[in-house]
PDB file of C-alpha atoms in Angstrom:
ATOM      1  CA  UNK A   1     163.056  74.285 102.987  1.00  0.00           C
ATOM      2  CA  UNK A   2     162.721  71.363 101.096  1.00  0.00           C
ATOM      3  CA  UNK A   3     166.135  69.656 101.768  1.00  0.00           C
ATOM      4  CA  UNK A   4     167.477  70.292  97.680  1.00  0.00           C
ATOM      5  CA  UNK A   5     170.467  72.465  97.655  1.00  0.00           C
ATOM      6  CA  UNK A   6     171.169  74.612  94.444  1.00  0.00           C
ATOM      7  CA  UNK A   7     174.215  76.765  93.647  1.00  0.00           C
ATOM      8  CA  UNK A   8     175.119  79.717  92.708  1.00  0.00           C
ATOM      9  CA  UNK A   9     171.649  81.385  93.272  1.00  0.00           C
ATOM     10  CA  UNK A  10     172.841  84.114  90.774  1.00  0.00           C
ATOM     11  CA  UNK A  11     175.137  83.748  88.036  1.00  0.00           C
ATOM     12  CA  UNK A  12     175.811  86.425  85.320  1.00  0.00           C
ATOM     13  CA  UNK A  13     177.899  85.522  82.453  1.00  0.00           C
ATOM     14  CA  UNK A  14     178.676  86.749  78.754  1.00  0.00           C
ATOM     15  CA  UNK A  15     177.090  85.253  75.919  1.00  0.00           C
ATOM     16  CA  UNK A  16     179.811  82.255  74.057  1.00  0.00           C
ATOM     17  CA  UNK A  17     180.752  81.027  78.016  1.00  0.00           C
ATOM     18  CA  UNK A  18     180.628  77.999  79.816  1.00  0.00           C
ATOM     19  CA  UNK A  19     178.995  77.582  83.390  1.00  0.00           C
ATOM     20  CA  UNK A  20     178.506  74.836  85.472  1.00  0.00           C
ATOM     21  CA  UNK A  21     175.120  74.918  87.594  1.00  0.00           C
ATOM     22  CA  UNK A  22     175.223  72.454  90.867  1.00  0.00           C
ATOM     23  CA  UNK A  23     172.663  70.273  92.769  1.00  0.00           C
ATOM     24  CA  UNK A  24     172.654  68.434  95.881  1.00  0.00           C
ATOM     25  CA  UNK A  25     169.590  66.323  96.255  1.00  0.00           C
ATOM     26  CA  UNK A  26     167.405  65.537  99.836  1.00  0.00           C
ATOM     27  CA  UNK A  27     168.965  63.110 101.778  1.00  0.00           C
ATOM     28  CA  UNK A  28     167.972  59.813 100.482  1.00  0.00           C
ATOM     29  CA  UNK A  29     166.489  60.664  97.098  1.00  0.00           C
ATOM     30  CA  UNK A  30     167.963  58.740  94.205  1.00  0.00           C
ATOM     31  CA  UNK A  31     167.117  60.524  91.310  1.00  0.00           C
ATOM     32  CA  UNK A  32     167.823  64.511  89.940  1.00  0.00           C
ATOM     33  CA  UNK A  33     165.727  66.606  87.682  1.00  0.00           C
ATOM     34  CA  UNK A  34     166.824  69.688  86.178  1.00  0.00           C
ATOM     35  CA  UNK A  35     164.122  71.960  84.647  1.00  0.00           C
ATOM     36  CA  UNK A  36     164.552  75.308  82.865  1.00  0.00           C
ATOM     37  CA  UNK A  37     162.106  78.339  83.611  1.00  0.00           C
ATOM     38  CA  UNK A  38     161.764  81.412  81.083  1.00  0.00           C
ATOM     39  CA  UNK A  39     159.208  83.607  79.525  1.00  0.00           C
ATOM     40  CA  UNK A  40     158.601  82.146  76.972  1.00  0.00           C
ATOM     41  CA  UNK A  41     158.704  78.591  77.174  1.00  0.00           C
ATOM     42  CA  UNK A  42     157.691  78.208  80.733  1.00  0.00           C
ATOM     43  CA  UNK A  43     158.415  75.501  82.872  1.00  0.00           C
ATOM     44  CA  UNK A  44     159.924  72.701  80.942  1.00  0.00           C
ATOM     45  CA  UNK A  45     161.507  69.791  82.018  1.00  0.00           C
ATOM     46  CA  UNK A  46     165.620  69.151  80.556  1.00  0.00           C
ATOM     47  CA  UNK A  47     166.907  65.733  82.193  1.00  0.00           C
ATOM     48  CA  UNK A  48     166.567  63.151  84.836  1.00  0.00           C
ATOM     49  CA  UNK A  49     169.521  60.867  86.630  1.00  0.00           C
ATOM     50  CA  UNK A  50     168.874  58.059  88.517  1.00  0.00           C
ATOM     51  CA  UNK A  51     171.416  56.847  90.812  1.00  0.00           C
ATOM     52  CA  UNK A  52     174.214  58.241  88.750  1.00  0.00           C
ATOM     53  CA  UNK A  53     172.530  56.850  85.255  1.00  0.00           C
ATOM     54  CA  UNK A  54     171.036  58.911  82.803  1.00  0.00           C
ATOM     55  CA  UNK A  55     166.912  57.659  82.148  1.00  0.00           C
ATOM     56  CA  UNK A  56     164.972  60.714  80.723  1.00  0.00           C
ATOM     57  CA  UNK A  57     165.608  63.555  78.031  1.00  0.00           C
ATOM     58  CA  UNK A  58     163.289  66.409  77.511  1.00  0.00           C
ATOM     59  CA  UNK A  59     163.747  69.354  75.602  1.00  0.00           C
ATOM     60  CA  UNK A  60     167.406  69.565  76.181  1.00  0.00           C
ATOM     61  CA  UNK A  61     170.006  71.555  74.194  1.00  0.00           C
ATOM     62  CA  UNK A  62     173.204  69.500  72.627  1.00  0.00           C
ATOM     63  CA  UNK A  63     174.797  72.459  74.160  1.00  0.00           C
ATOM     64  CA  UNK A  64     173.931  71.191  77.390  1.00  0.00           C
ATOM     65  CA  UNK A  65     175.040  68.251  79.428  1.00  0.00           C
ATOM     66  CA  UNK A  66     174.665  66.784  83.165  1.00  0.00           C
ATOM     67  CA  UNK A  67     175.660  64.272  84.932  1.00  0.00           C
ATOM     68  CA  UNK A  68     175.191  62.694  88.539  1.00  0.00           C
ATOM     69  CA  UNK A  69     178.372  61.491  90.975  1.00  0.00           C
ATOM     70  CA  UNK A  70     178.555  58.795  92.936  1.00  0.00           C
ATOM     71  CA  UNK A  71     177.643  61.296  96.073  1.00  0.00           C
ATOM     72  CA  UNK A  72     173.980  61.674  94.430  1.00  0.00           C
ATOM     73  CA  UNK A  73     174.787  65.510  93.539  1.00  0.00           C
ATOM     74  CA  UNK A  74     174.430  66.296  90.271  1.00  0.00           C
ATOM     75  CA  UNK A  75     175.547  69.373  87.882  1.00  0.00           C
ATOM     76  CA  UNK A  76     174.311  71.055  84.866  1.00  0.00           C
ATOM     77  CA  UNK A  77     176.923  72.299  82.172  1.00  0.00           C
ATOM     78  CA  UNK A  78     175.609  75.023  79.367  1.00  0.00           C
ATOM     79  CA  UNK A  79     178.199  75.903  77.216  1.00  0.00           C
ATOM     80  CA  UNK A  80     178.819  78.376  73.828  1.00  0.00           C
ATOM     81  CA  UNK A  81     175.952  80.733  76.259  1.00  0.00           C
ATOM     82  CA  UNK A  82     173.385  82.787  74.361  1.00  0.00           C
ATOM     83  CA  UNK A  83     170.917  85.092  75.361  1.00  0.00           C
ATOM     84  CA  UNK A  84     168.140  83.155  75.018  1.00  0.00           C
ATOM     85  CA  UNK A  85     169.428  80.916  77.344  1.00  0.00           C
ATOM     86  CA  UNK A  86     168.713  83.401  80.462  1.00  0.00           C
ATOM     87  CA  UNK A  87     166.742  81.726  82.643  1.00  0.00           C
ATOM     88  CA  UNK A  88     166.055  80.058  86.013  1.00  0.00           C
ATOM     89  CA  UNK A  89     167.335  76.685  86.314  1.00  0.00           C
ATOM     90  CA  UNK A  90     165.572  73.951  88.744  1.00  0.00           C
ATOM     91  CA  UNK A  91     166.871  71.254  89.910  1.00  0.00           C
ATOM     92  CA  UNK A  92     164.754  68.745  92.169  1.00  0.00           C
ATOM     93  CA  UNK A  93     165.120  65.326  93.450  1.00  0.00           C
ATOM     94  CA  UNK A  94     163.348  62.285  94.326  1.00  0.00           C
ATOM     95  CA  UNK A  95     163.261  58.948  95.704  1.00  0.00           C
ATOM     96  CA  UNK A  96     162.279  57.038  92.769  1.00  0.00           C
ATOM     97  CA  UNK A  97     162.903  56.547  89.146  1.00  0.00           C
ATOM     98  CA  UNK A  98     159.642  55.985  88.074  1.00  0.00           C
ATOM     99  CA  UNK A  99     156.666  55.785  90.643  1.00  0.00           C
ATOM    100  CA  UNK A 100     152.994  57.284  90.289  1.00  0.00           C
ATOM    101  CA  UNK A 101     152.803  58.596  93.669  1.00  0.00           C
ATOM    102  CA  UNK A 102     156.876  59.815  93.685  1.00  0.00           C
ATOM    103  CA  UNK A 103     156.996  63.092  94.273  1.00  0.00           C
ATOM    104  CA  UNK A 104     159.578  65.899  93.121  1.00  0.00           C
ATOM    105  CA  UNK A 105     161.061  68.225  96.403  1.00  0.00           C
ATOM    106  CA  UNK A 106     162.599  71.355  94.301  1.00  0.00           C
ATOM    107  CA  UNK A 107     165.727  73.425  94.515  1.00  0.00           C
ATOM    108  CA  UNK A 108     165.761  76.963  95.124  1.00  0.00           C
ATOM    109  CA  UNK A 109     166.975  77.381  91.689  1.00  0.00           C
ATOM    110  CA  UNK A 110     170.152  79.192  89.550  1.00  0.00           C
ATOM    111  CA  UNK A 111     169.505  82.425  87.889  1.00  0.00           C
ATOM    112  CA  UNK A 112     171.763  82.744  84.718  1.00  0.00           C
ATOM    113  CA  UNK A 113     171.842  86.121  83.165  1.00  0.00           C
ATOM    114  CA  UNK A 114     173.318  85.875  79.523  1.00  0.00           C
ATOM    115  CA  UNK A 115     174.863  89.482  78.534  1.00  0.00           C
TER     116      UNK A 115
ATOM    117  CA  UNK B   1     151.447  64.613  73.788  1.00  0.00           C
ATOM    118  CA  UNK B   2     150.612  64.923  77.253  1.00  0.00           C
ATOM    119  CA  UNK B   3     149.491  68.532  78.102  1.00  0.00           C
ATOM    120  CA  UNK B   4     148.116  70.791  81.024  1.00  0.00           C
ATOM    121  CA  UNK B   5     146.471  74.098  80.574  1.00  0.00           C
ATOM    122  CA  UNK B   6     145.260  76.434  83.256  1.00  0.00           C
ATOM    123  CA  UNK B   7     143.178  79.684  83.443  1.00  0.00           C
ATOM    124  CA  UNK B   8     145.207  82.888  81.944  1.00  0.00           C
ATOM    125  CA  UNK B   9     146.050  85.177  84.993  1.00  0.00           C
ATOM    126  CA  UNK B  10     146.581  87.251  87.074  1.00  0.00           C
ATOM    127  CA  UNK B  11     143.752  86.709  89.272  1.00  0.00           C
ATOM    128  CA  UNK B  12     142.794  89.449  91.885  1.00  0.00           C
ATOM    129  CA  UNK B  13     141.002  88.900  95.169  1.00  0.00           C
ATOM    130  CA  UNK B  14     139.971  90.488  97.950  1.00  0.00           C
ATOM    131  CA  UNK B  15     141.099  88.534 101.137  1.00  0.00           C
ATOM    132  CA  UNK B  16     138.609  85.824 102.530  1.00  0.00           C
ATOM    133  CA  UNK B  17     136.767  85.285  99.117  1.00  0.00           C
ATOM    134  CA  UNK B  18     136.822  82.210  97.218  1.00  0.00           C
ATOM    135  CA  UNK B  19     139.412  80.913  94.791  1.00  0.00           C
ATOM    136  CA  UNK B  20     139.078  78.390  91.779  1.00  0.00           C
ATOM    137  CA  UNK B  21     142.141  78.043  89.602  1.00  0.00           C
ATOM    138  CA  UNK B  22     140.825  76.096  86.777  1.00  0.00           C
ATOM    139  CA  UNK B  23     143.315  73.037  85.349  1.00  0.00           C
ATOM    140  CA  UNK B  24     142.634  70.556  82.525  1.00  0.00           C
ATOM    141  CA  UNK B  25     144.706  68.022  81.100  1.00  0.00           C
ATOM    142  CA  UNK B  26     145.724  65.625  77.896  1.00  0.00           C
ATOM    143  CA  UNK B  27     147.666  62.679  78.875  1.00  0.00           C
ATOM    144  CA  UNK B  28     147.848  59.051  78.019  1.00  0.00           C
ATOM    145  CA  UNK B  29     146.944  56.194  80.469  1.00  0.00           C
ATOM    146  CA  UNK B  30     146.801  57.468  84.504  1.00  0.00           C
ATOM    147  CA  UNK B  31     148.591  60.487  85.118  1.00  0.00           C
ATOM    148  CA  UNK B  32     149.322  61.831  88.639  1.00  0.00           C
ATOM    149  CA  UNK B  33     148.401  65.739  89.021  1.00  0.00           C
ATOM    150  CA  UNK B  34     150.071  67.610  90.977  1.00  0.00           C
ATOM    151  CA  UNK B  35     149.710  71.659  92.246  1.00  0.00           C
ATOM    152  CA  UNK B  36     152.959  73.567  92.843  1.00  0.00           C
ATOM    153  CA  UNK B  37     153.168  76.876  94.310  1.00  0.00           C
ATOM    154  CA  UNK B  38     155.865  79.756  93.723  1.00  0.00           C
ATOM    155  CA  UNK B  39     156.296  82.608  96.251  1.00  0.00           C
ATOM    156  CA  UNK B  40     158.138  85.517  95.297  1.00  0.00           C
ATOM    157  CA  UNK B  41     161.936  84.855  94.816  1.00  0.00           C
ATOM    158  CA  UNK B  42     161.193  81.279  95.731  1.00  0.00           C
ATOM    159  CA  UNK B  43     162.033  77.596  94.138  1.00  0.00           C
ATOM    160  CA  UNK B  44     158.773  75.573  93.524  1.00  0.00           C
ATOM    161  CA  UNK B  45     156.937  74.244  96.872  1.00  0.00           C
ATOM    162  CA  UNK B  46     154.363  71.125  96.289  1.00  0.00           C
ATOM    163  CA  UNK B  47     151.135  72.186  97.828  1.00  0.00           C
ATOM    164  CA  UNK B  48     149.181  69.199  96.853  1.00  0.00           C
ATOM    165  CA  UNK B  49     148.670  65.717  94.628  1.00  0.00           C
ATOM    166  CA  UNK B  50     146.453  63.285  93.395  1.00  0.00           C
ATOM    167  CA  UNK B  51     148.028  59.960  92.279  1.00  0.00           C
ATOM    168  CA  UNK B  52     144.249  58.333  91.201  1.00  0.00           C
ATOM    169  CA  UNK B  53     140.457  59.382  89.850  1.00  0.00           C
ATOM    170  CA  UNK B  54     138.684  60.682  92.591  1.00  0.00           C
ATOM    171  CA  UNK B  55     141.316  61.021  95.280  1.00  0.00           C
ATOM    172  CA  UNK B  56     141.668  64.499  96.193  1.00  0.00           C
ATOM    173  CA  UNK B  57     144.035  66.358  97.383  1.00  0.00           C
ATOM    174  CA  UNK B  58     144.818  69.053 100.538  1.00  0.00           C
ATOM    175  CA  UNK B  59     147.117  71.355 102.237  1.00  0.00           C
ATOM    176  CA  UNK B  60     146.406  74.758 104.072  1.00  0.00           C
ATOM    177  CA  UNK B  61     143.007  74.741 103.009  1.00  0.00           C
ATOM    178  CA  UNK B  62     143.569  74.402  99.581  1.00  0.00           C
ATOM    179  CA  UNK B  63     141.980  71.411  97.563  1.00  0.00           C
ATOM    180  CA  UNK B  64     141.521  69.689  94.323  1.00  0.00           C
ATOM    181  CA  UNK B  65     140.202  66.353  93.288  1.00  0.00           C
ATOM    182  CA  UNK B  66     141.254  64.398  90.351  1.00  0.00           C
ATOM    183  CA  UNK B  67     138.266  64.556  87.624  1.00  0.00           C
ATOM    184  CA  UNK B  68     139.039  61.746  85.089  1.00  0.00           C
ATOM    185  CA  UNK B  69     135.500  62.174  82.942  1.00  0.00           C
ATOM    186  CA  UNK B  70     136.794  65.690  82.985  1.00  0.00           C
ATOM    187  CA  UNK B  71     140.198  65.820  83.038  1.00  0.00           C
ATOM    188  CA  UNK B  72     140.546  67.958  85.367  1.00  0.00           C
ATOM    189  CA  UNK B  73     141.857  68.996  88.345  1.00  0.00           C
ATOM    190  CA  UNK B  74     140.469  72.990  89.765  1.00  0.00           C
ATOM    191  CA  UNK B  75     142.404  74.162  92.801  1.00  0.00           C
ATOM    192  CA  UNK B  76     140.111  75.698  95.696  1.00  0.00           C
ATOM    193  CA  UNK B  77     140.430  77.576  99.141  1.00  0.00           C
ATOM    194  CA  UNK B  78     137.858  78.824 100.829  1.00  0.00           C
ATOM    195  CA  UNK B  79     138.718  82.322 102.228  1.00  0.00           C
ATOM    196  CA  UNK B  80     141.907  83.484 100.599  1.00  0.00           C
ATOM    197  CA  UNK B  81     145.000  85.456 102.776  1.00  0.00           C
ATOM    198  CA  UNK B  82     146.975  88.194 101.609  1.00  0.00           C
ATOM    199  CA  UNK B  83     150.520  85.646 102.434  1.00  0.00           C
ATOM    200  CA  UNK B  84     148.447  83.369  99.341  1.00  0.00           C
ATOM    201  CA  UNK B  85     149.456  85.803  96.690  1.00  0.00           C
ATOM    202  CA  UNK B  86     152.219  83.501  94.236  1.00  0.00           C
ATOM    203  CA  UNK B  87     151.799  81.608  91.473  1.00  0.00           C
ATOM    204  CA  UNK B  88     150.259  78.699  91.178  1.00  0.00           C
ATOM    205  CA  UNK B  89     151.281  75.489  88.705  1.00  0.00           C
ATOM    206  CA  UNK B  90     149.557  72.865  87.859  1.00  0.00           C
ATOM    207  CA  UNK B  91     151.316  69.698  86.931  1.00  0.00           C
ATOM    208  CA  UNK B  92     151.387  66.179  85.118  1.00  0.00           C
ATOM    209  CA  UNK B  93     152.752  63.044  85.790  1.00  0.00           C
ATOM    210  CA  UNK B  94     152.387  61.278  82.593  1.00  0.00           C
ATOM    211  CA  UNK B  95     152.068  57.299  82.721  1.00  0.00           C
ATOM    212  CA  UNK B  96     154.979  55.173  81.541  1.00  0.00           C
ATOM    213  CA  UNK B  97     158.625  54.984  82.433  1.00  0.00           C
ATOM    214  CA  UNK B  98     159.141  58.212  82.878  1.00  0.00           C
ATOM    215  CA  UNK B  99     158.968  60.310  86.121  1.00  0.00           C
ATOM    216  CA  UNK B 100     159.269  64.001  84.260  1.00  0.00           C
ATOM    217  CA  UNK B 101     156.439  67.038  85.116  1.00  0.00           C
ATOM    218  CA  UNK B 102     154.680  68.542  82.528  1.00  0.00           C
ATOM    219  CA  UNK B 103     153.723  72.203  83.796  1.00  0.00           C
ATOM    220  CA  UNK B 104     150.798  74.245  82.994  1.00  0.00           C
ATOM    221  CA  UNK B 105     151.719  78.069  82.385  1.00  0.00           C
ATOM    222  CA  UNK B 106     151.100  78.921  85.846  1.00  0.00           C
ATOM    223  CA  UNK B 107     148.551  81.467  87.245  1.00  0.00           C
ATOM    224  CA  UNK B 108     149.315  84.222  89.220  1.00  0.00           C
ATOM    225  CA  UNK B 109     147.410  85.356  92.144  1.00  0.00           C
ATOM    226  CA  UNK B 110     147.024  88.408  93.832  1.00  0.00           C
ATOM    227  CA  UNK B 111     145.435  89.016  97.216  1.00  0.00           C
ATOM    228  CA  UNK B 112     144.412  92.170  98.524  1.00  0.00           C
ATOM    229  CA  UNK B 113     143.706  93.280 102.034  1.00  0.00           C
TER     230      UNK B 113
END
């Protein structure tokens, strides 16, 4: 278990929708990373908060948007859904915002199933 | 850009023989390398890192060390289990102000008693 909390584990949805993915980070890390898994474009990283302040962008939809609260947990909204959007969703967390020898604890992760 | 590529899976072994997961990289400046591990139905676990050239890194018998004149990075165990089948990713750092991973494709590996 590595202390990141991730939820819903499943979530099933029609394509045009809205969902809202949730992350609550290991006790004491500041910063959240969301990354999106698929077949075809792997492992690639979306978005990183620090402390409740946005600091990194990666390959990131304008269809999707995060943010981070002032509890540390952070969420992950996808909206107007499309297939290609099925994936697993990571989040994981931190104690740094930028650090050579940080390392990233991950989530479980959210699978969203586009219909 | 930075990059990582690893050796195309799956790989299939018989248990106790000797694994090599082959990882280069691209990157600017002084990465950090990292090797994740994914079990079955399971979020990404860090099995090892390097932060520096030459340090190398360990966990549960697996190693690697951090080749800069190579760029490199090869995962190793000795004698492989049946509960080491997953797939393996092997990660980037990049240098800068920036903390994000850049992931290989991942290898699978398959273990057979």
């Amino acid at each position: 278990d590595s202390g990141v909390t991730q939820t819903p584990k499943h979530l099933i949805t029609a394509t045009g929708q809205r969902v809202t993915l949730r992350c609550s980070p290991r006790s004491g890390d500041l910063s959240v990373y969301w990354y999106q898994q698929s077949l075809d474009q792997g492992l690639q990283f979306l978005i990183q908060y620090y402390n409740g302040e946005e600091r990194a962008k990666g390959n990131i939809l304008e269809r999707f948007s995060a943010q981070q609260f002032p509890d540390l947990h952070s969420e992950l909204n996808l909206s107007s859904l499309e297939l290609g959007d099925s994936a697993l969703y990571f989040c994981a967390s931190s104690v740094a915002q930028t650090s050579r020898k940080d390392t990233q604890y991950f989530g479980p992760g959210t699978r969203l199933t586009v219909l | 850009g930075d990059s990582v590529t690893q050796m195309e899976g799956p790989v299939t072994l018989s248990e106790e023989a000797f694994l090599t997961i082959n990882c280069t990289y691209t990157a600017t400046g002084y990465p950090s390398l990292f090797w994740y591990v994914q079990y079955p139905g399971e979020g990404l676990q860090l099995l090892l890192k390097a932060t520096k050239a030459d340090d190398k890194g360990s966990n549960k018998g697996f190693e690697a060390t951090y080749r800069k004149e190579t760029t490199s990075f090869h995962l190793e165990k000795g004698s492989v289990q049946v509960s080491d089948s997953a797939v393996y990713f092997c990660a980037l750092r990049g240098g800068g102000a920036t903390n994000k991973l850049i992931f290989g494709t991942g290898t699978l590996l398959a273990v057979q008693p």
